[in-house]
Amino acid sequence: MSLVAEVLCNCAFCDGSDMVEVMDFGIVALAGGFIMPAEFDSEKRYPLRIYFCNDCCSLQVIDKIKAESLFSDYFYRSSSIATLCHHFTQYASEVVSRFLPMPSKATIIEFGCNDGVLLRPLADLGVGSVVGIDPATNIVQEMDDDRIRIINNFFTEDLAKEFVATSGKADLVLANNVYAHIPDIQDVTRAIREVLCEDGVFVFEVHYLGKIIAEMQYDMIYHEHLYYYSLLGLRRHFARYGMAIFDLQMVPTHGGSVRYFVCKNNSVYADKINPKVEQLCEEEHSLGYHRKEAYIDFAEKVENRRTELMCLLSRLKSEGNTIAGYGASGRANTIIQYCGITSHHISYMIDDSEAKIGFYTPGSHLFIQSNDVLESSDAPDYILLFAWSFLDEIIAKCSRFLRNGGKIIVPLPNVKVITKNDLGKLKLK
């Protein structure tokens, strides 16, 4: 059942009307949800199109779904991925040591806190008030740590004003892999400014548009990810709210992200802008990220990558091989639906998260089972590694599968096949 989403007539960032389509993924099911057979016939599908704003250089999904449909009951849990647990432990230590001379008297808010993978190490470091905000009731109900205050809601300007009235301003506001998910980005940016103290810092991580383009990471594109950020676009956005990006760090998570540091224009950090900020802006300008042609060219290359992957899968199936997918995620569902992968190509999906076992993927309706199958006599000949951005971690888990003759297909950045002969070349942890 296909439905019409809300179609934006104006840019979500600047309200401009000079928008142009650069990619069309067709009519697809929502990538972040997983379903049961009783829901197959009533499953909703929506158009997924990417537009570029010529006025402010922002890249965005023009077909928007109600946030309640996307995030109120959420499957993704950061703590199920060991790499992310380590990453956020280091992250917590860095921001506390850099910005909080007296942690016990500080207040930190993280919106889109998920299962508390960052909140727990912040509490471990003795931060006085650790606050997590998230609308996913099913996930926040699982958190049981009396050191952390949880607000089960969307982060909005109204909520920020209420928080300030009852609890005061925050020293740090954090948001990780969530700033691209927000339907009303203008409201949330006002909320950030409202809740931050004058010298407070907003720190957020988001997938980097430059990595998406350079490495053909079209799997990052789905309804939940409403925006695809360049630094050029972000600087213009924050400037509208009297804020500035004063530092940034490239981080490896999710195939390549950026950690941005944002302050108010009258902050002590406003005149301490790291030269890396201007350098990256110049690099993006030279690559044409301020022009639609860069994204139209990207779309053409993505089509070629799709053809390459489907030719490989079709050949392997014609030779009698069994193939399973590994990593039932939103990114996997984008590849599956965009490429037209069906049960003819993949017999089932494998995932490490117990919360997904027994469900089916949206759109393609592939059954999800545990990774125990890789140790059994029913192990597939190949696994298609949708969670390719965690390659080292998953290869380590699958080393016995490889040594027993199994093979792993990596779809991105380049289509390749890994065999037991490659084990010695990989950095396994």
CSV table of C-alpha atoms in Angstrom, one decimal:
chain,number,residue,atom,x,y,z
A,1,MET,CA,0.0,0.0,0.0
A,2,SER,CA,1.6,3.2,-1.1
A,3,LEU,CA,0.8,6.5,0.6
A,4,VAL,CA,1.6,10.2,-0.1
A,5,ALA,CA,4.0,11.7,2.3
A,6,GLU,CA,4.0,15.4,3.2
A,7,VAL,CA,5.9,17.0,0.4
A,8,LEU,CA,7.9,20.1,1.3
A,9,CYS,CA,7.5,23.0,-1.0
A,10,ASN,CA,10.3,25.0,0.7
A,11,CYS,CA,13.7,24.2,2.2
A,12,ALA,CA,13.6,22.9,5.8
A,13,PHE,CA,16.5,25.1,6.7
A,14,CYS,CA,16.1,28.5,5.0
A,15,ASP,CA,12.5,28.3,3.7
A,16,GLY,CA,13.8,29.0,0.2
A,17,SER,CA,11.8,27.7,-2.8
A,18,ASP,CA,14.7,27.2,-5.2
A,19,MET,CA,14.8,23.4,-4.8
A,20,VAL,CA,15.8,20.8,-7.4
A,21,GLU,CA,15.5,17.0,-7.4
A,22,VAL,CA,18.8,15.2,-7.6
A,23,MET,CA,17.9,11.5,-6.7
A,24,ASP,CA,14.8,9.4,-6.7
A,25,PHE,CA,14.7,6.1,-4.8
A,26,GLY,CA,11.2,5.2,-5.9
A,27,ILE,CA,8.3,4.1,-3.6
A,28,VAL,CA,9.7,2.3,-0.6
A,29,ALA,CA,8.8,1.0,2.9
A,30,LEU,CA,10.1,2.8,5.9
A,31,ALA,CA,13.7,1.5,6.3
A,32,GLY,CA,13.9,1.7,10.1
A,33,GLY,CA,10.9,-0.5,11.0
A,34,PHE,CA,10.7,-4.3,11.2
A,35,ILE,CA,7.4,-6.2,10.8
A,36,MET,CA,5.6,-9.5,11.2
A,37,PRO,CA,3.7,-11.4,8.5
A,38,ALA,CA,0.3,-10.1,9.7
A,39,GLU,CA,1.5,-6.6,8.7
A,40,PHE,CA,2.7,-7.4,5.2
A,41,ASP,CA,-0.6,-6.5,3.4
A,42,SER,CA,-1.1,-3.3,5.3
A,43,GLU,CA,2.5,-2.1,5.1
A,44,LYS,CA,2.9,1.5,4.0
A,45,ARG,CA,5.2,2.7,1.3
A,46,TYR,CA,6.2,6.2,0.5
A,47,PRO,CA,8.2,8.1,-2.2
A,48,LEU,CA,11.8,8.8,-1.3
A,49,ARG,CA,13.3,11.8,-3.2
A,50,ILE,CA,16.3,13.9,-2.5
A,51,TYR,CA,16.3,17.6,-3.3
A,52,PHE,CA,19.1,20.2,-3.2
A,53,CYS,CA,18.4,23.8,-2.1
A,54,ASN,CA,20.2,26.3,-4.4
A,55,ASP,CA,19.7,29.0,-1.8
A,56,CYS,CA,21.5,27.5,1.2
A,57,CYS,CA,23.3,24.4,-0.2
A,58,SER,CA,21.3,21.9,1.9
A,59,LEU,CA,20.6,18.4,0.7
A,60,GLN,CA,17.3,16.9,2.1
A,61,VAL,CA,14.5,14.4,1.7
A,62,ILE,CA,11.5,16.2,0.4
A,63,ASP,CA,9.0,13.5,1.3
A,64,LYS,CA,8.5,13.7,5.1
A,65,ILE,CA,6.8,11.2,7.4
A,66,LYS,CA,5.3,12.0,10.8
A,67,ALA,CA,8.0,11.7,13.4
A,68,GLU,CA,5.8,9.5,15.6
A,69,SER,CA,5.7,6.9,12.8
A,70,LEU,CA,9.5,6.8,12.7
A,71,PHE,CA,10.8,7.0,16.2
A,72,SER,CA,8.1,6.2,18.8
A,73,ASP,CA,8.8,2.5,18.6
A,74,TYR,CA,12.5,2.1,17.6
A,75,PHE,CA,14.6,-1.0,16.9
A,76,TYR,CA,18.1,0.5,16.8
A,77,ARG,CA,20.2,0.1,19.9
A,78,SER,CA,23.7,1.5,19.9
A,79,SER,CA,24.9,-0.6,22.8
A,80,SER,CA,24.5,-3.8,20.7
A,81,ILE,CA,27.6,-2.7,18.7
A,82,ALA,CA,30.9,-3.0,20.6
A,83,THR,CA,32.7,-0.5,18.3
A,84,LEU,CA,30.1,2.2,19.3
A,85,CYS,CA,30.4,1.4,23.0
A,86,HIS,CA,34.1,2.1,22.8
A,87,HIS,CA,33.6,5.2,20.7
A,88,PHE,CA,31.2,6.8,23.1
A,89,THR,CA,33.3,6.0,26.2
A,90,GLN,CA,36.1,7.9,24.6
A,91,TYR,CA,33.8,10.7,23.4
A,92,ALA,CA,32.5,11.2,27.0
A,93,SER,CA,36.0,11.5,28.4
A,94,GLU,CA,37.0,14.0,25.8
A,95,VAL,CA,34.0,16.4,26.2
A,96,VAL,CA,34.1,16.3,29.9
A,97,SER,CA,37.9,17.0,30.1
A,98,ARG,CA,37.7,19.7,27.5
A,99,PHE,CA,34.6,21.7,28.5
A,100,LEU,CA,33.8,20.9,32.2
A,101,PRO,CA,36.4,22.0,34.7
A,102,MET,CA,33.9,21.1,37.5
A,103,PRO,CA,31.9,18.1,36.2
A,104,SER,CA,30.0,17.5,39.4
A,105,LYS,CA,28.4,20.9,39.1
A,106,ALA,CA,27.6,20.6,35.3
A,107,THR,CA,24.5,19.7,33.4
A,108,ILE,CA,24.6,17.7,30.2
A,109,ILE,CA,21.7,17.0,27.9
A,110,GLU,CA,21.7,14.5,25.1
A,111,PHE,CA,18.7,14.4,22.9
A,112,GLY,CA,18.1,11.3,20.8
A,113,CYS,CA,20.0,9.4,23.6
A,114,ASN,CA,18.8,6.0,22.4
A,115,ASP,CA,19.7,3.3,25.0
A,116,GLY,CA,22.1,5.5,27.0
A,117,VAL,CA,25.4,4.3,25.4
A,118,LEU,CA,26.9,7.8,25.9
A,119,LEU,CA,24.9,8.8,29.1
A,120,ARG,CA,26.4,6.0,31.2
A,121,PRO,CA,30.1,6.9,30.7
A,122,LEU,CA,29.1,10.5,31.4
A,123,ALA,CA,27.6,9.5,34.7
A,124,ASP,CA,30.7,7.3,35.4
A,125,LEU,CA,32.8,10.5,35.0
A,126,GLY,CA,30.9,12.2,37.8
A,127,VAL,CA,28.8,14.7,35.8
A,128,GLY,CA,26.4,16.2,38.2
A,129,SER,CA,23.2,16.2,36.1
A,130,VAL,CA,23.0,13.8,33.1
A,131,VAL,CA,19.8,14.1,31.1
A,132,GLY,CA,18.7,12.0,28.2
A,133,ILE,CA,15.8,12.9,25.9
A,134,ASP,CA,14.3,10.4,23.5
A,135,PRO,CA,10.8,9.7,22.1
A,136,ALA,CA,11.4,5.9,21.7
A,137,THR,CA,9.3,4.7,24.7
A,138,ASN,CA,10.3,1.0,24.1
A,139,ILE,CA,14.0,1.9,24.4
A,140,VAL,CA,14.1,4.4,27.2
A,141,GLN,CA,11.9,2.1,29.4
A,142,GLU,CA,14.8,-0.4,29.3
A,143,MET,CA,17.2,2.0,30.9
A,144,ASP,CA,17.6,1.5,34.6
A,145,ASP,CA,20.2,3.9,36.0
A,146,ASP,CA,19.2,6.3,38.7
A,147,ARG,CA,22.1,8.5,37.9
A,148,ILE,CA,20.4,9.5,34.6
A,149,ARG,CA,17.3,11.5,34.2
A,150,ILE,CA,15.2,10.4,31.2
A,151,ILE,CA,12.6,12.6,29.4
A,152,ASN,CA,10.6,10.4,27.1
A,153,ASN,CA,9.7,13.0,24.5
A,154,PHE,CA,10.8,14.8,21.4
A,155,PHE,CA,13.3,17.7,22.0
A,156,THR,CA,11.5,20.9,21.0
A,157,GLU,CA,11.8,24.6,21.8
A,158,ASP,CA,8.8,24.3,24.1
A,159,LEU,CA,10.4,21.4,26.0
A,160,ALA,CA,13.7,23.4,26.2
A,161,LYS,CA,11.9,26.4,27.7
A,162,GLU,CA,10.2,24.2,30.3
A,163,PHE,CA,13.5,22.5,31.2
A,164,VAL,CA,15.2,25.9,31.7
A,165,ALA,CA,12.4,27.1,33.9
A,166,THR,CA,12.6,24.1,36.2
A,167,SER,CA,16.2,22.9,35.9
A,168,GLY,CA,18.3,25.8,34.6
A,169,LYS,CA,20.6,26.0,31.6
A,170,ALA,CA,22.9,23.2,30.3
A,171,ASP,CA,26.6,23.4,29.9
A,172,LEU,CA,26.7,20.9,27.1
A,173,VAL,CA,24.0,19.7,24.7
A,174,LEU,CA,24.9,16.5,22.8
A,175,ALA,CA,23.2,14.8,19.8
A,176,ASN,CA,24.7,11.9,18.0
A,177,ASN,CA,23.4,10.4,14.7
A,178,VAL,CA,20.2,12.3,15.4
A,179,TYR,CA,20.6,15.8,13.9
A,180,ALA,CA,19.8,14.4,10.5
A,181,HIS,CA,16.5,12.9,11.8
A,182,ILE,CA,14.6,15.9,12.9
A,183,PRO,CA,11.6,17.1,10.8
A,184,ASP,CA,11.5,20.6,12.2
A,185,ILE,CA,15.2,21.4,12.2
A,186,GLN,CA,14.5,25.1,12.8
A,187,ASP,CA,12.6,24.4,16.0
A,188,VAL,CA,15.2,22.1,17.4
A,189,THR,CA,18.0,24.5,16.7
A,190,ARG,CA,16.1,27.2,18.6
A,191,ALA,CA,15.7,24.7,21.4
A,192,ILE,CA,19.5,24.1,21.5
A,193,ARG,CA,20.1,27.9,21.7
A,194,GLU,CA,17.5,28.3,24.4
A,195,VAL,CA,18.8,25.6,26.7
A,196,LEU,CA,22.5,26.3,26.4
A,197,CYS,CA,24.2,28.7,28.9
A,198,GLU,CA,26.1,31.6,27.3
A,199,ASP,CA,29.4,29.7,27.1
A,200,GLY,CA,27.7,26.3,26.6
A,201,VAL,CA,28.7,24.1,23.7
A,202,PHE,CA,26.5,22.0,21.4
A,203,VAL,CA,28.4,18.9,20.3
A,204,PHE,CA,27.0,16.6,17.7
A,205,GLU,CA,28.0,13.8,15.4
A,206,VAL,CA,26.5,13.3,12.0
A,207,HIS,CA,27.3,11.3,8.9
A,208,TYR,CA,29.5,13.4,6.6
A,209,LEU,CA,28.2,14.2,3.1
A,210,GLY,CA,31.7,14.1,1.7
A,211,LYS,CA,32.0,10.5,2.8
A,212,ILE,CA,28.6,9.6,1.3
A,213,ILE,CA,29.7,11.0,-2.0
A,214,ALA,CA,33.3,9.8,-2.1
A,215,GLU,CA,32.4,6.2,-1.1
A,216,MET,CA,29.1,5.8,-2.8
A,217,GLN,CA,27.3,5.4,0.6
A,218,TYR,CA,23.8,5.6,-0.8
A,219,ASP,CA,22.7,3.3,1.9
A,220,MET,CA,22.6,6.3,4.3
A,221,ILE,CA,19.6,7.6,2.4
A,222,TYR,CA,16.2,6.8,3.8
A,223,HIS,CA,13.2,8.6,5.3
A,224,GLU,CA,14.6,8.7,8.8
A,225,HIS,CA,17.7,10.5,7.6
A,226,LEU,CA,16.1,13.7,6.4
A,227,TYR,CA,19.3,15.7,5.8
A,228,TYR,CA,22.8,15.1,4.4
A,229,TYR,CA,25.1,17.7,5.8
A,230,SER,CA,28.0,19.5,4.2
A,231,LEU,CA,29.9,22.0,6.4
A,232,LEU,CA,29.0,24.7,3.9
A,233,GLY,CA,25.3,24.2,4.5
A,234,LEU,CA,25.7,23.8,8.3
A,235,ARG,CA,27.6,27.1,8.7
A,236,ARG,CA,24.8,29.0,7.0
A,237,HIS,CA,22.2,27.2,9.1
A,238,PHE,CA,23.7,28.0,12.5
A,239,ALA,CA,24.6,31.6,11.5
A,240,ARG,CA,20.8,32.2,11.2
A,241,TYR,CA,20.5,31.5,14.9
A,242,GLY,CA,23.5,33.5,16.2
A,243,MET,CA,25.7,30.4,16.5
A,244,ALA,CA,28.9,29.2,14.9
A,245,ILE,CA,30.9,26.0,14.3
A,246,PHE,CA,34.2,26.6,16.0
A,247,ASP,CA,35.8,23.2,15.7
A,248,LEU,CA,35.3,19.8,14.1
A,249,GLN,CA,36.8,16.3,14.1
A,250,MET,CA,36.5,13.5,11.6
A,251,VAL,CA,35.5,10.3,13.3
A,252,PRO,CA,35.2,6.8,11.7
A,253,THR,CA,31.8,5.8,13.0
A,254,HIS,CA,29.1,4.7,10.5
A,255,GLY,CA,31.5,4.8,7.6
A,256,GLY,CA,32.7,8.4,8.2
A,257,SER,CA,31.1,11.1,10.4
A,258,VAL,CA,32.0,14.5,11.7
A,259,ARG,CA,31.9,15.7,15.3
A,260,TYR,CA,31.0,19.4,15.2
A,261,PHE,CA,31.4,21.9,18.1
A,262,VAL,CA,29.0,24.8,18.1
A,263,CYS,CA,28.8,27.9,20.3
A,264,LYS,CA,26.8,31.1,20.6
A,265,ASN,CA,28.3,34.1,18.8
A,266,ASN,CA,29.0,35.8,22.2
A,267,SER,CA,30.7,32.7,23.7
A,268,VAL,CA,34.3,32.6,24.8
A,269,TYR,CA,34.8,30.0,22.0
A,270,ALA,CA,33.5,32.2,19.2
A,271,ASP,CA,36.9,33.8,18.5
A,272,LYS,CA,38.8,30.5,18.8
A,273,ILE,CA,37.7,28.9,15.5
A,274,ASN,CA,40.0,26.0,14.5
A,275,PRO,CA,41.6,26.6,11.1
A,276,LYS,CA,40.3,23.1,10.1
A,277,VAL,CA,36.8,24.7,9.8
A,278,GLU,CA,37.8,27.1,7.0
A,279,GLN,CA,40.0,24.5,5.4
A,280,LEU,CA,37.1,22.0,5.1
A,281,CYS,CA,34.8,24.7,3.7
A,282,GLU,CA,37.4,25.5,1.0
A,283,GLU,CA,37.7,21.8,0.2
A,284,GLU,CA,33.9,21.4,-0.1
A,285,HIS,CA,33.7,24.4,-2.4
A,286,SER,CA,36.4,23.0,-4.7
A,287,LEU,CA,34.5,19.8,-4.9
A,288,GLY,CA,31.3,21.6,-5.9
A,289,TYR,CA,29.2,20.8,-2.9
A,290,HIS,CA,27.5,24.1,-3.3
A,291,ARG,CA,26.2,23.1,-6.8
A,292,LYS,CA,23.5,20.6,-7.8
A,293,GLU,CA,25.8,19.0,-10.4
A,294,ALA,CA,27.8,17.2,-7.7
A,295,TYR,CA,24.7,15.3,-6.5
A,296,ILE,CA,23.4,14.5,-10.0
A,297,ASP,CA,26.8,13.0,-10.8
A,298,PHE,CA,26.7,11.0,-7.5
A,299,ALA,CA,23.2,9.6,-8.5
A,300,GLU,CA,24.6,8.4,-11.8
A,301,LYS,CA,27.5,6.6,-10.1
A,302,VAL,CA,25.1,5.0,-7.5
A,303,GLU,CA,23.1,3.5,-10.4
A,304,ASN,CA,26.3,1.9,-11.7
A,305,ARG,CA,27.1,0.5,-8.2
A,306,ARG,CA,23.6,-1.0,-8.0
A,307,THR,CA,24.1,-2.8,-11.4
A,308,GLU,CA,27.5,-4.2,-10.3
A,309,LEU,CA,26.0,-5.7,-7.1
A,310,MET,CA,23.0,-7.2,-8.7
A,311,CYS,CA,25.1,-8.8,-11.5
A,312,LEU,CA,27.2,-10.5,-8.8
A,313,LEU,CA,24.2,-11.7,-6.8
A,314,SER,CA,22.5,-13.0,-9.9
A,315,ARG,CA,25.6,-14.9,-11.0
A,316,LEU,CA,26.2,-16.5,-7.6
A,317,LYS,CA,22.5,-17.6,-7.4
A,318,SER,CA,22.7,-19.1,-10.9
A,319,GLU,CA,25.7,-21.1,-9.8
A,320,GLY,CA,23.6,-22.6,-7.0
A,321,ASN,CA,25.0,-20.7,-4.0
A,322,THR,CA,23.0,-19.8,-0.9
A,323,ILE,CA,23.2,-16.2,0.3
A,324,ALA,CA,22.2,-14.5,3.6
A,325,GLY,CA,22.3,-10.9,4.5
A,326,TYR,CA,24.1,-9.7,7.6
A,327,GLY,CA,23.0,-6.6,9.5
A,328,ALA,CA,19.3,-5.9,9.5
A,329,SER,CA,19.4,-2.1,9.6
A,330,GLY,CA,17.9,0.9,7.9
A,331,ARG,CA,21.0,1.0,5.7
A,332,ALA,CA,20.5,-2.6,4.7
A,333,ASN,CA,16.9,-1.9,3.9
A,334,THR,CA,17.9,1.0,1.6
A,335,ILE,CA,20.2,-1.2,-0.4
A,336,ILE,CA,17.7,-4.1,-0.5
A,337,GLN,CA,14.8,-1.9,-1.7
A,338,TYR,CA,16.8,0.4,-4.1
A,339,CYS,CA,18.6,-2.6,-5.7
A,340,GLY,CA,15.5,-4.7,-5.9
A,341,ILE,CA,16.9,-7.5,-3.8
A,342,THR,CA,14.3,-10.2,-3.0
A,343,SER,CA,14.1,-13.7,-1.4
A,344,HIS,CA,15.3,-14.9,-4.8
A,345,HIS,CA,18.7,-13.4,-4.1
A,346,ILE,CA,18.9,-13.6,-0.3
A,347,SER,CA,17.3,-16.5,1.7
A,348,TYR,CA,17.2,-14.6,5.1
A,349,MET,CA,18.8,-11.9,7.2
A,350,ILE,CA,21.2,-12.3,10.2
A,351,ASP,CA,21.5,-9.8,13.0
A,352,ASP,CA,23.3,-9.6,16.3
A,353,SER,CA,20.5,-7.6,18.1
A,354,GLU,CA,18.1,-9.9,19.9
A,355,ALA,CA,15.4,-7.2,19.5
A,356,LYS,CA,15.2,-7.9,15.8
A,357,ILE,CA,15.3,-11.7,15.8
A,358,GLY,CA,12.0,-13.2,14.5
A,359,PHE,CA,10.9,-10.1,12.6
A,360,TYR,CA,11.0,-9.4,8.9
A,361,THR,CA,12.6,-6.6,6.9
A,362,PRO,CA,10.3,-3.9,5.6
A,363,GLY,CA,9.4,-4.0,1.9
A,364,SER,CA,11.4,-7.2,1.1
A,365,HIS,CA,10.0,-9.3,3.9
A,366,LEU,CA,13.2,-11.3,4.6
A,367,PHE,CA,13.2,-13.3,7.9
A,368,ILE,CA,15.7,-12.1,10.5
A,369,GLN,CA,17.5,-14.8,12.6
A,370,SER,CA,20.5,-14.9,14.9
A,371,ASN,CA,24.1,-15.2,13.9
A,372,ASP,CA,24.1,-18.8,15.4
A,373,VAL,CA,23.3,-20.1,11.9
A,374,LEU,CA,26.9,-19.3,10.8
A,375,GLU,CA,28.2,-21.9,13.2
A,376,SER,CA,25.7,-24.6,12.0
A,377,SER,CA,25.5,-27.1,9.2
A,378,ASP,CA,22.9,-24.8,7.5
A,379,ALA,CA,25.4,-21.9,7.1
A,380,PRO,CA,25.0,-20.1,3.8
A,381,ASP,CA,27.7,-20.1,1.2
A,382,TYR,CA,27.9,-16.3,1.2
A,383,ILE,CA,26.8,-13.5,3.4
A,384,LEU,CA,26.1,-10.1,2.0
A,385,LEU,CA,27.5,-7.7,4.6
A,386,PHE,CA,25.1,-4.8,4.8
A,387,ALA,CA,26.8,-3.7,8.0
A,388,TRP,CA,30.0,-3.0,6.0
A,389,SER,CA,31.0,0.1,8.1
A,390,PHE,CA,31.7,-2.3,11.0
A,391,LEU,CA,33.7,-4.6,8.7
A,392,ASP,CA,36.6,-5.5,11.1
A,393,GLU,CA,34.3,-6.2,14.0
A,394,ILE,CA,32.0,-8.5,12.0
A,395,ILE,CA,34.8,-10.2,10.2
A,396,ALA,CA,36.2,-11.1,13.6
A,397,LYS,CA,32.9,-12.6,14.6
A,398,CYS,CA,32.7,-14.5,11.3
A,399,SER,CA,36.3,-15.8,11.2
A,400,ARG,CA,35.2,-19.4,11.7
A,401,PHE,CA,32.6,-19.0,9.0
A,402,LEU,CA,35.4,-17.8,6.6
A,403,ARG,CA,37.8,-20.6,7.7
A,404,ASN,CA,35.1,-23.1,7.0
A,405,GLY,CA,34.9,-21.9,3.4
A,406,GLY,CA,32.2,-19.2,3.7
A,407,LYS,CA,32.6,-16.0,1.8
A,408,ILE,CA,31.5,-12.4,2.5
A,409,ILE,CA,30.2,-9.9,-0.1
A,410,VAL,CA,31.0,-6.3,0.8
A,411,PRO,CA,28.6,-4.0,-1.1
A,412,LEU,CA,30.3,-0.7,-0.4
A,413,PRO,CA,32.4,1.4,-0.9
A,414,ASN,CA,33.3,-1.0,-3.7
A,415,VAL,CA,31.7,-4.4,-4.4
A,416,LYS,CA,34.2,-7.1,-3.3
A,417,VAL,CA,34.3,-10.7,-2.0
A,418,ILE,CA,36.3,-11.7,1.1
A,419,THR,CA,37.4,-15.2,1.6
A,420,LYS,CA,39.6,-17.1,4.2
A,421,ASN,CA,42.6,-16.1,2.2
A,422,ASP,CA,42.0,-12.4,3.2
A,423,LEU,CA,42.0,-13.1,7.0
A,424,GLY,CA,45.7,-12.4,7.4
A,425,LYS,CA,45.3,-9.1,5.6
A,426,LEU,CA,42.6,-7.7,7.9
A,427,LYS,CA,43.1,-5.9,11.2
A,428,LEU,CA,41.0,-8.1,13.4
A,429,LYS,CA,40.4,-7.0,17.0
